[in-house]
XYZ file of C-alpha atoms in Angstrom:
450
model
C -36.049 -25.629 -6.873
C -37.565 -26.228 -3.861
C -40.936 -28.825 -4.103
C -41.931 -31.869 -1.927
C -40.513 -35.493 -3.106
C -43.960 -37.884 -2.367
C -44.402 -40.552 -4.979
C -47.099 -41.127 -6.918
C -46.676 -42.542 -10.485
C -50.111 -41.770 -11.220
C -50.048 -37.768 -10.414
C -49.545 -34.952 -12.940
C -48.472 -31.871 -13.278
C -50.905 -29.418 -13.214
C -50.907 -26.775 -15.626
C -52.179 -23.737 -13.752
C -52.369 -20.344 -15.598
C -50.425 -18.959 -13.523
C -50.059 -14.775 -15.514
C -54.053 -14.659 -15.792
C -55.554 -12.309 -12.808
C -59.721 -11.635 -12.745
C -61.480 -8.848 -14.569
C -61.204 -6.406 -11.852
C -59.130 -6.423 -8.434
C -59.525 -5.176 -5.573
C -55.696 -5.005 -3.903
C -54.341 -4.326 -0.273
C -52.030 -1.394 -1.819
C -54.063 1.336 -1.748
C -51.556 3.538 -4.186
C -52.042 0.586 -6.432
C -54.749 1.442 -9.524
C -56.826 -1.648 -10.780
C -55.707 -4.002 -12.909
C -57.973 -5.466 -15.891
C -56.701 -8.516 -17.528
C -58.116 -11.893 -18.219
C -60.989 -13.479 -16.262
C -60.100 -17.353 -14.600
C -63.716 -17.641 -14.268
C -63.412 -20.998 -11.897
C -60.437 -19.842 -9.799
C -62.495 -16.701 -9.163
C -65.228 -18.252 -7.304
C -63.513 -20.901 -5.655
C -62.282 -18.130 -3.568
C -62.992 -17.403 -0.514
C -62.315 -14.915 2.011
C -61.055 -16.801 4.803
C -63.429 -16.487 7.966
C -61.133 -16.127 11.311
C -64.263 -15.405 13.974
C -66.783 -16.841 15.970
C -70.251 -17.243 13.780
C -73.073 -16.682 15.608
C -75.078 -18.884 12.955
C -77.456 -20.674 14.419
C -76.327 -24.145 12.194
C -72.381 -22.641 12.906
C -72.861 -22.321 16.298
C -74.105 -26.474 16.995
C -71.806 -27.711 14.352
C -69.241 -25.858 17.575
C -70.777 -27.040 20.721
C -70.472 -30.644 18.415
C -67.351 -30.142 17.398
C -66.117 -29.016 21.157
C -68.719 -30.979 23.923
C -69.435 -33.765 21.324
C -70.686 -36.552 21.472
C -73.727 -34.001 22.610
C -77.525 -34.088 22.615
C -79.444 -31.550 21.148
C -80.872 -30.381 24.657
C -77.790 -29.955 26.034
C -76.820 -27.966 23.211
C -79.740 -26.320 23.486
C -78.405 -25.163 26.520
C -74.873 -24.055 26.325
C -75.792 -21.535 23.345
C -78.738 -20.845 24.109
C -80.947 -21.233 20.702
C -84.522 -23.416 21.200
C -84.940 -26.533 20.902
C -86.416 -26.204 18.261
C -84.269 -23.792 16.329
C -81.979 -27.034 17.382
C -83.401 -29.963 16.595
C -84.294 -28.037 13.067
C -80.131 -27.287 12.688
C -78.639 -30.563 13.608
C -81.374 -32.297 10.932
C -79.771 -30.237 8.285
C -75.915 -30.358 9.605
C -77.101 -34.360 9.498
C -78.463 -34.764 6.212
C -75.151 -32.184 5.290
C -72.664 -35.063 6.532
C -70.916 -32.860 8.644
C -72.219 -34.215 12.060
C -73.664 -37.816 12.393
C -75.613 -39.713 15.077
C -74.291 -42.118 17.967
C -77.244 -43.821 19.232
C -74.724 -46.687 21.010
C -74.425 -43.617 23.223
C -78.849 -43.444 24.024
C -79.799 -42.883 27.708
C -80.382 -46.083 28.264
C -85.011 -45.631 28.729
C -85.296 -43.040 27.073
C -87.213 -42.370 24.636
C -87.539 -39.776 21.052
C -84.295 -39.626 18.775
C -83.346 -35.533 20.941
C -82.289 -37.634 23.489
C -79.587 -39.445 20.705
C -75.916 -37.593 21.078
C -74.728 -36.359 17.939
C -70.886 -35.519 17.082
C -68.906 -34.019 14.468
C -68.628 -36.754 11.485
C -64.797 -36.179 11.001
C -63.744 -39.605 9.271
C -64.603 -39.323 5.674
C -62.645 -36.107 5.706
C -60.455 -33.717 5.625
C -58.862 -29.756 4.850
C -55.583 -28.893 3.352
C -53.412 -26.139 5.077
C -50.689 -24.769 3.157
C -48.106 -22.036 5.462
C -45.187 -20.816 3.580
C -42.728 -19.113 5.612
C -39.740 -17.151 5.151
C -38.202 -20.328 4.942
C -39.612 -23.310 5.296
C -43.248 -24.655 3.416
C -45.901 -26.407 5.730
C -48.843 -28.616 4.306
C -51.131 -29.379 6.897
C -54.076 -32.220 6.909
C -56.342 -31.235 8.761
C -59.972 -32.745 10.599
C -63.058 -31.794 10.889
C -62.132 -30.648 14.109
C -59.270 -28.943 14.055
C -57.085 -32.194 15.063
C -53.544 -32.364 12.363
C -53.599 -35.787 11.379
C -50.080 -35.414 9.032
C -47.687 -32.736 8.193
C -44.994 -32.178 5.542
C -42.246 -29.527 6.118
C -40.109 -28.873 2.265
C -37.774 -25.740 2.011
C -40.170 -22.449 0.854
C -39.850 -22.501 -3.858
C -37.568 -20.163 -4.867
C -36.432 -18.326 -8.389
C -39.260 -16.989 -10.875
C -42.698 -16.432 -9.335
C -44.662 -18.354 -11.722
C -42.342 -21.477 -11.228
C -42.454 -21.544 -7.420
C -45.979 -21.177 -7.529
C -46.404 -24.134 -9.819
C -43.848 -25.767 -7.877
C -46.175 -25.048 -4.924
C -49.552 -26.089 -6.577
C -48.228 -29.752 -7.215
C -46.318 -30.375 -4.112
C -50.165 -29.778 -3.060
C -51.614 -31.950 -5.760
C -49.795 -34.963 -4.502
C -49.699 -34.373 -1.234
C -53.392 -35.166 -1.828
C -53.249 -37.531 -4.243
C -52.064 -39.447 -0.550
C -55.714 -39.334 1.419
C -57.778 -41.716 -0.617
C -60.395 -42.631 1.905
C -61.034 -38.840 3.042
C -62.744 -36.084 0.845
C -61.007 -32.721 0.810
C -63.549 -30.127 1.606
C -60.691 -27.267 1.229
C -57.410 -25.441 1.500
C -56.284 -22.733 3.737
C -53.046 -20.695 2.894
C -51.404 -18.564 5.640
C -48.589 -16.474 4.371
C -46.105 -13.755 5.185
C -46.247 -10.799 2.993
C -49.316 -8.595 2.057
C -52.275 -10.613 1.555
C -55.620 -9.433 -0.511
C -57.890 -12.285 0.374
C -61.032 -10.928 -1.572
C -58.590 -11.952 -4.300
C -56.286 -14.704 -3.102
C -53.054 -12.710 -4.274
C -50.052 -11.915 -2.436
C -47.282 -10.089 -2.337
C -44.253 -11.369 -0.209
C -41.129 -9.044 -0.668
C -38.732 -11.613 1.195
C -39.621 -14.510 -0.884
C -39.710 -11.824 -4.230
C -43.323 -12.361 -4.973
C -45.335 -9.358 -6.104
C -49.533 -10.020 -7.504
C -48.622 -13.482 -7.211
C -52.426 -15.188 -7.263
C -51.188 -17.974 -5.134
C -54.979 -18.770 -4.145
C -56.672 -18.769 -8.412
C -53.235 -21.376 -9.121
C -54.126 -23.209 -6.047
C -57.403 -23.350 -7.850
C -56.904 -24.419 -10.182
C -54.432 -26.968 -9.435
C -56.986 -28.738 -6.353
C -60.315 -27.689 -7.506
C -61.719 -26.554 -4.270
C -62.233 -23.474 -2.798
C -59.198 -21.683 -1.352
C -59.416 -19.246 1.838
C -55.716 -16.955 1.774
C -54.744 -14.918 4.976
C -52.079 -12.910 6.579
C -50.085 -15.616 8.779
C -50.254 -13.691 12.417
C -53.885 -13.319 11.297
C -54.196 -17.428 10.833
C -52.207 -18.109 14.449
C -54.654 -15.795 16.326
C -57.610 -17.293 14.898
C -56.221 -20.625 15.679
C -56.193 -19.260 18.995
C -59.342 -18.302 19.473
C -61.006 -21.163 17.120
C -59.148 -23.746 17.891
C -57.427 -22.991 21.319
C -60.572 -23.789 23.006
C -59.640 -27.562 22.600
C -57.378 -27.623 24.318
C -58.817 -24.731 27.432
C -61.979 -25.382 29.158
C -65.732 -26.304 28.169
C -66.827 -23.534 30.059
C -64.780 -20.775 28.469
C -65.741 -21.737 25.079
C -68.697 -19.341 24.639
C -66.583 -15.922 26.046
C -64.087 -14.864 23.623
C -66.903 -12.997 21.570
C -67.012 -10.728 25.324
C -63.102 -10.086 25.068
C -59.651 -8.273 23.124
C -56.896 -10.542 22.172
C -53.283 -9.629 21.619
C -51.561 -12.526 19.652
C -47.883 -11.788 19.078
C -45.407 -13.688 16.668
C -42.057 -13.760 17.108
C -39.695 -15.961 14.637
C -37.726 -15.426 11.782
C -40.365 -12.514 11.318
C -42.305 -10.913 13.971
C -45.703 -9.531 13.921
C -49.192 -9.317 15.738
C -52.681 -9.470 15.338
C -55.964 -8.570 17.368
C -58.987 -10.466 18.516
C -61.728 -8.016 18.639
C -65.345 -9.560 19.802
C -64.066 -12.855 18.504
C -63.156 -11.591 14.986
C -59.389 -11.389 14.265
C -59.159 -7.589 13.355
C -57.714 -7.916 9.724
C -57.866 -4.349 8.220
C -58.040 -3.491 4.112
C -55.118 -2.258 3.460
C -53.422 -5.810 5.090
C -52.142 -5.857 8.767
C -49.295 -3.529 10.684
C -45.804 -4.125 11.223
C -43.647 -4.148 14.377
C -40.945 -5.171 12.313
C -39.267 -1.652 13.414
C -40.634 -0.824 16.843
C -37.862 0.306 18.441
C -35.384 -1.705 20.200
C -32.433 -2.126 21.705
C -29.433 -4.528 21.897
C -26.082 -4.600 21.363
C -25.298 -8.425 21.765
C -27.444 -8.848 18.970
C -26.610 -6.411 16.859
C -27.434 -2.971 17.667
C -30.008 -2.971 14.523
C -32.307 -0.499 16.990
C -35.520 -2.425 14.850
C -37.093 -5.063 16.774
C -37.166 -7.978 14.018
C -33.703 -7.368 12.583
C -32.481 -8.304 16.447
C -34.514 -10.615 17.633
C -34.907 -13.110 13.943
C -33.521 -16.760 13.801
C -31.310 -14.791 11.400
C -30.279 -11.996 13.703
C -29.570 -14.132 16.375
C -27.079 -16.436 14.226
C -25.088 -14.183 13.040
C -24.461 -12.711 16.852
C -24.045 -16.373 17.542
C -22.022 -16.979 15.076
C -19.901 -13.459 15.560
C -19.425 -14.869 19.712
C -18.081 -17.654 17.826
C -20.922 -19.725 19.801
C -20.950 -21.761 17.171
C -19.270 -22.714 13.702
C -19.971 -19.723 11.233
C -21.088 -22.674 8.926
C -21.584 -26.757 8.981
C -24.571 -27.602 10.601
C -23.593 -26.951 13.522
C -24.553 -23.723 12.362
C -28.352 -23.521 12.756
C -30.372 -22.121 15.590
C -30.987 -25.752 16.990
C -27.484 -26.195 17.292
C -27.240 -22.965 19.374
C -29.808 -24.163 21.608
C -28.510 -27.662 22.190
C -25.013 -25.328 23.414
C -27.200 -23.262 25.840
C -28.736 -26.416 26.866
C -25.308 -28.109 27.985
C -24.524 -25.339 29.805
C -22.205 -22.818 27.765
C -22.791 -19.824 29.611
C -22.358 -17.090 26.130
C -25.215 -19.373 24.694
C -27.472 -18.456 27.510
C -26.421 -15.002 27.688
C -27.393 -14.437 24.678
C -31.389 -16.163 24.073
C -32.021 -14.370 27.346
C -31.001 -11.335 25.649
C -33.504 -12.407 23.143
C -36.346 -12.865 25.914
C -35.507 -9.717 27.019
C -35.972 -7.674 23.804
C -39.007 -9.570 23.270
C -41.188 -9.017 26.787
C -40.915 -5.237 26.015
C -41.626 -5.058 22.869
C -44.927 -6.904 24.030
C -45.053 -4.722 26.876
C -44.997 -1.694 24.645
C -47.635 -3.271 22.563
C -50.286 -4.427 25.915
C -49.928 -0.734 27.592
C -50.461 0.609 23.444
C -53.584 -2.036 22.921
C -54.976 -2.925 26.467
C -56.417 -5.950 25.376
C -57.681 -8.448 27.966
C -55.402 -11.516 26.689
C -51.548 -11.542 26.191
C -51.144 -14.344 23.761
C -48.014 -15.243 22.647
C -47.023 -17.099 19.658
C -43.597 -18.524 17.325
C -40.426 -19.736 17.700
C -38.868 -17.611 19.226
C -40.783 -17.684 22.358
C -41.612 -21.976 22.007
C -38.279 -22.896 21.180
C -36.460 -21.977 24.650
C -39.660 -21.925 26.656
C -36.478 -21.732 29.417
C -36.443 -18.167 28.142
C -40.610 -17.472 29.073
C -39.127 -16.008 32.927
C -36.791 -13.790 31.602
C -40.044 -12.158 28.782
C -42.218 -12.203 31.632
C -39.548 -10.528 34.046
C -39.252 -7.744 31.385
C -42.448 -7.112 30.137
C -42.910 -6.644 34.400
C -40.191 -3.926 34.342
C -41.289 -2.042 31.185
C -45.157 -2.182 31.141
C -46.714 0.575 33.288
C -50.030 -0.673 33.826
C -51.144 -3.317 35.953
C -49.957 -7.142 35.842
C -51.056 -8.565 33.381
C -49.781 -12.591 32.420
C -49.277 -13.497 29.124
C -50.205 -17.035 28.173
C -47.711 -18.911 25.854
C -49.333 -20.433 22.489
C -51.716 -23.686 22.983
C -49.519 -24.921 19.992
C -46.217 -24.720 21.199
C -43.994 -24.870 18.089
C -47.020 -26.744 16.218
C -47.685 -22.743 15.549
C -47.595 -22.288 11.618
C -49.510 -25.819 10.834
C -53.041 -24.773 13.354
C -52.848 -21.672 11.670
C -52.918 -22.785 8.547
C -55.278 -25.310 9.517
C -57.826 -22.761 11.151
C -57.722 -20.839 7.555
C -58.772 -24.158 5.844
C -61.378 -24.841 8.289
C -63.029 -21.105 8.834
C -64.952 -21.202 5.978
C -67.144 -24.328 7.241
C -66.898 -23.237 10.747
C -68.845 -20.485 9.363
C -71.499 -21.873 7.685
C -70.772 -25.562 7.625
C -73.941 -26.447 5.356
C -72.743 -23.541 2.814
C -69.611 -24.752 2.654
C -70.540 -28.896 1.754
C -72.556 -27.369 -1.141
C -68.967 -24.609 -2.268
C -67.127 -27.961 -1.191
C -68.743 -30.515 -4.127
C -65.515 -31.228 -6.087
C -65.093 -29.809 -9.265
C -62.121 -31.373 -12.313
C -59.286 -29.100 -11.478
C -59.252 -26.980 -15.088
C -55.762 -27.563 -18.014
C -54.555 -24.894 -20.324
C -52.596 -26.148 -23.204
């Protein structure tokens, strides 16, 4: 059983009830009947569907302006959002009272009279949110501030074995991690995972981990006493581009997200895609679509005829071992070792990674031609760990697409996209309704069961 090794003698193991379910579950699986079971009162009220959208409520707009452009004066907020100065003043007052904004009197314009010219900014230092990315092999636990910046991250092998024990290990790791943050108050927990997520109840089916109806959200809510949101990991990464990517791009582009569609394509150990439409990540009730079986062809990468089993990390490693580019086992039998060999001039290794880039470029072209988004973004280590291959991705895309030329943008988060995805799930509820979120996040003692 894998678990984060975080030392804290005062930390106790959570004793959450792992098998109980809400009284009536709404499930992402249309074929599965509704299930009646004992209710988890605290966990049920603490599960909040993720908000992966550009919110249009007045408080959310004011908070976003301060987050993306602060310190910022109230009249500038009014200009950038289109809200009246009276509305901005009311919302700033409420956000100051909630504790998520603070005034910067030291930055007030010299000679100005009255509070409207005192800039405000996000009061990020007292708070953090906790993001958890559950990968097929590795789980990341991430601390994020209210500006969307990663404060710290730890990684561990994803817990294996019995589902209940794996969830207990995950919850215990999260509690130990939070115990390190003595000067910041945790507000929210966001979970991003592969598999099929029921975001209403926080349950998860993850066949690769052997999890079925896994109560990920309820277990964490009981263990941590905080609101918990659970999202598909590719939706979460698309949400990070939508809500956090603006920090890495020109401020003038901030509020144009609601005017375009964006296609996000992910590849690493798994492949997936997500659509953002009109400033909102499209998350179907039946779960995300799949491109794992998208038809492709590459004898060099195994000839399976399906995208995921052709371009996944494991597929590339199998091909590299078969070609004797890297050893069959041992420390030299990893993807990092293959990348090092390729960069050292090994032509076979370079050919293998270039072939992966070609297949990915053609797959992106097929998706683009079907969906025709305004913006095209790719992410995941299949793209970012070998940037030398992006030229071939773009060339294969251009050859395969039958539509006019379109730029492919690499994710703003590089190899940290999983962390950004988990972080934005933990922040989405705060960004959508900062005042209501602060009420939800009032500390509660985690329940203990005998």
